[in-house]
Amino acid sequence: SPARLLHRILDSTVDGYAPVLDGLENDNDEIEDILFSTGDRRDAYPLAQRIYELLNQVIDFQRACRPLESMIGRIIEGIRTGALDPSPYPSASEEEKNEEAVELARQFRNVLDHVVHTKERLEDLRSSLENALRVHDTLLGQQQNDDTKKISAYAALLMVPTIIGSVYGMNFEVMPELKWEFGYPAALLLMVGSCLLLYWFFKKNKWL
């Protein structure tokens, strides 16, 4: 009957969603493994692009599945009300038609359950990818913040000896340290000591 043929088509279509969903979920698992690894995130653009592309695929999949639930619901309602004849035989008795209608409605409900399950998996997958995109942005911002701290720390380490050298490089006549016998090694020792102190401070606060 046309109703049976329609059931075969819809059932085959919905069953074909399963391997696609499995592939999308595997890609999502791979993204999460990469996302929470401890590697360098300076080349994070390809990962963000991959998350965004996978999210678009999930949204397209949701758009394709959205009409199925209401459509199958209308088919089941049509079978119940008799608007859709489930029997392939015009001469079938009323009892046979009722039995065929009950069986066919049950099979369509099974397809509808698969559609609902598919939509739930897609919704979970979409939420997971949206969270992954937010976590990726957060981790990338944290990485950039750590890089900024390192750059600032190294700049401070270079600035201290530069300041000391510029002070004693001034051409003032009244600078007692310039005529002191130990002035040069004392200036060098001050530079090294200041750098070591700053290095210890930045290391302790995990800037380096």
Coordinates of C-alpha atoms in Angstrom, one line a residue:
S1 CA 0.0 0.0 0.0
P2 CA 1.1 3.6 -0.3
A3 CA 1.2 3.9 3.5
R4 CA 3.5 0.9 3.7
L5 CA 5.7 2.3 1.0
L6 CA 5.8 5.7 2.8
H7 CA 6.8 3.9 6.0
R8 CA 9.7 2.0 4.2
I9 CA 11.0 5.3 2.8
L10 CA 10.8 7.2 6.1
D11 CA 12.2 4.3 8.1
S12 CA 15.1 3.9 5.7
T13 CA 15.8 7.6 5.8
V14 CA 15.8 7.8 9.6
D15 CA 17.9 4.7 9.9
G16 CA 20.5 6.4 7.7
Y17 CA 20.8 9.2 10.2
A18 CA 22.5 6.9 12.8
P19 CA 26.0 6.5 11.1
V20 CA 26.0 10.3 10.3
L21 CA 25.3 11.0 14.0
D22 CA 28.0 8.6 15.1
G23 CA 30.5 10.4 12.8
L24 CA 29.6 13.8 14.2
E25 CA 29.8 12.6 17.8
N26 CA 33.3 11.0 17.1
D27 CA 34.4 14.4 15.6
N28 CA 33.1 16.1 18.8
D29 CA 35.0 13.7 21.0
E30 CA 38.2 14.3 19.0
I31 CA 37.7 18.1 19.4
E32 CA 37.2 17.7 23.2
D33 CA 40.4 15.7 23.4
I34 CA 42.4 18.3 21.6
L35 CA 40.7 21.2 23.4
F36 CA 41.7 19.9 26.9
S37 CA 45.2 18.8 26.0
T38 CA 48.1 20.8 27.5
G39 CA 49.6 21.8 24.2
D40 CA 50.4 25.2 22.9
R41 CA 47.4 27.1 21.7
R42 CA 49.1 29.7 19.5
D43 CA 47.9 27.7 16.4
A44 CA 44.4 27.6 17.7
Y45 CA 42.7 29.0 14.6
P46 CA 42.4 25.6 12.8
L47 CA 40.7 24.1 15.9
A48 CA 38.2 27.0 16.1
Q49 CA 37.5 26.7 12.4
R50 CA 36.9 22.9 12.9
I51 CA 34.5 23.5 15.8
Y52 CA 32.6 26.1 13.8
E53 CA 32.3 23.9 10.7
L54 CA 31.1 21.0 12.7
L55 CA 28.5 23.2 14.5
N56 CA 27.2 24.3 11.1
Q57 CA 26.8 20.7 10.0
V58 CA 24.9 19.9 13.2
I59 CA 22.6 22.9 12.6
D60 CA 22.0 21.8 9.0
F61 CA 21.2 18.3 10.2
Q62 CA 18.7 19.8 12.7
R63 CA 17.1 21.8 10.0
A64 CA 16.7 18.6 7.9
C65 CA 15.1 16.6 10.8
R66 CA 12.8 19.3 12.1
P67 CA 9.8 18.7 9.7
L68 CA 9.9 14.9 10.2
E69 CA 8.3 14.9 13.7
S70 CA 5.2 16.9 12.7
M71 CA 4.9 15.1 9.4
I72 CA 5.0 11.6 10.9
G73 CA 2.6 12.8 13.6
R74 CA 0.1 13.8 10.9
I75 CA 0.5 10.5 9.1
I76 CA -0.3 8.6 12.4
E77 CA -3.3 10.8 12.9
G78 CA -4.5 10.1 9.4
I79 CA -4.2 6.4 9.9
R80 CA -6.2 6.6 13.1
T81 CA -9.0 8.7 11.6
G82 CA -9.2 6.7 8.5
A83 CA -8.1 9.5 6.2
L84 CA -5.1 7.3 5.1
D85 CA -6.1 3.8 4.0
P86 CA -3.5 1.4 5.3
S87 CA -4.7 -1.7 3.6
P88 CA -3.2 -2.8 0.2
Y89 CA -6.4 -4.7 -0.6
P90 CA -9.6 -2.9 -1.4
S91 CA -11.7 -6.0 -0.7
A92 CA -10.2 -6.4 2.9
S93 CA -12.7 -6.6 5.7
E94 CA -13.2 -3.8 8.2
E95 CA -11.5 -5.9 10.9
E96 CA -8.4 -6.5 8.7
K97 CA -8.2 -2.8 7.9
N98 CA -8.3 -2.0 11.6
E99 CA -5.6 -4.5 12.4
E100 CA -3.5 -3.2 9.6
A101 CA -4.1 0.4 10.8
V102 CA -3.0 -0.5 14.3
E103 CA 0.1 -2.3 13.1
L104 CA 1.1 0.5 10.7
A105 CA 0.5 3.2 13.3
R106 CA 2.8 1.3 15.7
Q107 CA 5.5 1.1 13.0
F108 CA 5.2 4.8 12.3
R109 CA 5.4 5.5 16.0
N110 CA 8.7 3.5 16.1
V111 CA 10.0 5.7 13.3
L112 CA 8.8 8.8 15.2
D113 CA 10.7 7.6 18.3
H114 CA 13.9 7.3 16.3
V115 CA 13.3 10.9 15.0
V116 CA 12.8 12.2 18.5
H117 CA 15.9 10.4 19.7
T118 CA 17.9 11.8 16.8
K119 CA 16.8 15.3 17.5
E120 CA 17.8 14.9 21.2
R121 CA 21.2 13.6 20.2
L122 CA 21.6 16.6 17.8
E123 CA 20.6 19.0 20.5
D124 CA 23.1 17.5 23.0
L125 CA 25.8 17.6 20.3
R126 CA 25.0 21.3 19.4
S127 CA 25.2 22.3 23.1
S128 CA 28.5 20.4 23.5
L129 CA 30.0 22.2 20.5
E130 CA 28.8 25.6 21.6
N131 CA 30.3 25.0 25.0
A132 CA 33.5 23.8 23.3
L133 CA 33.7 27.0 21.3
R134 CA 33.3 29.1 24.5
V135 CA 35.9 27.0 26.4
H136 CA 38.2 27.4 23.4
D137 CA 37.9 31.2 23.5
T138 CA 38.5 31.2 27.3
L139 CA 41.6 29.0 27.1
L140 CA 42.9 31.0 24.2
G141 CA 42.4 34.2 26.2
Q142 CA 44.2 32.6 29.1
Q143 CA 47.1 31.6 26.8
Q144 CA 47.4 35.1 25.5
N145 CA 47.3 36.5 29.1
D146 CA 50.1 34.1 30.1
D147 CA 52.1 35.2 27.0
T148 CA 51.6 38.9 28.0
K149 CA 52.8 38.2 31.5
K150 CA 56.0 36.5 30.1
I151 CA 56.7 39.4 27.8
S152 CA 56.2 41.9 30.6
A153 CA 58.5 39.9 32.9
Y154 CA 61.3 39.7 30.4
A155 CA 60.9 43.4 29.6
A156 CA 61.2 44.2 33.3
L157 CA 64.4 42.0 33.5
L158 CA 65.9 44.0 30.6
M159 CA 64.8 47.4 31.9
V160 CA 66.6 47.2 35.3
P161 CA 70.1 46.9 34.0
T162 CA 69.2 49.5 31.3
I163 CA 68.1 52.0 34.0
I164 CA 71.2 51.4 36.1
G165 CA 73.5 51.7 33.1
S166 CA 71.8 54.9 32.0
V167 CA 72.1 56.5 35.4
Y168 CA 75.9 55.9 35.6
G169 CA 76.3 56.8 32.0
M170 CA 75.2 60.4 32.6
N171 CA 77.9 63.1 32.2
F172 CA 77.6 64.7 35.6
E173 CA 80.8 65.7 37.3
V174 CA 79.5 65.2 40.9
M175 CA 78.9 61.5 40.9
P176 CA 81.1 59.9 43.6
E177 CA 80.5 56.4 42.5
L178 CA 82.3 57.1 39.2
K179 CA 85.6 57.7 40.9
W180 CA 85.2 54.8 43.4
E181 CA 87.6 51.9 42.9
F182 CA 84.8 49.3 43.2
G183 CA 82.2 51.4 41.4
Y184 CA 82.2 49.3 38.2
P185 CA 82.0 45.8 39.8
A186 CA 79.4 47.2 42.3
A187 CA 77.2 48.5 39.4
L188 CA 77.5 45.1 37.6
L189 CA 76.7 43.3 40.9
L190 CA 73.6 45.6 41.3
M191 CA 72.4 44.8 37.8
V192 CA 72.8 41.0 38.3
G193 CA 71.3 41.1 41.8
S194 CA 68.3 43.1 40.7
C195 CA 67.7 40.8 37.7
L196 CA 67.9 37.7 39.9
L197 CA 65.5 39.2 42.4
L198 CA 63.0 40.1 39.7
Y199 CA 63.4 36.6 38.2
W200 CA 62.7 35.0 41.5
F201 CA 59.7 37.3 42.0
F202 CA 58.2 36.5 38.6
K203 CA 58.9 32.8 39.0
K204 CA 57.2 32.7 42.3
N205 CA 54.1 34.4 40.9
K206 CA 54.2 32.0 37.9
W207 CA 54.8 34.8 35.3
L208 CA 57.8 32.8 34.0

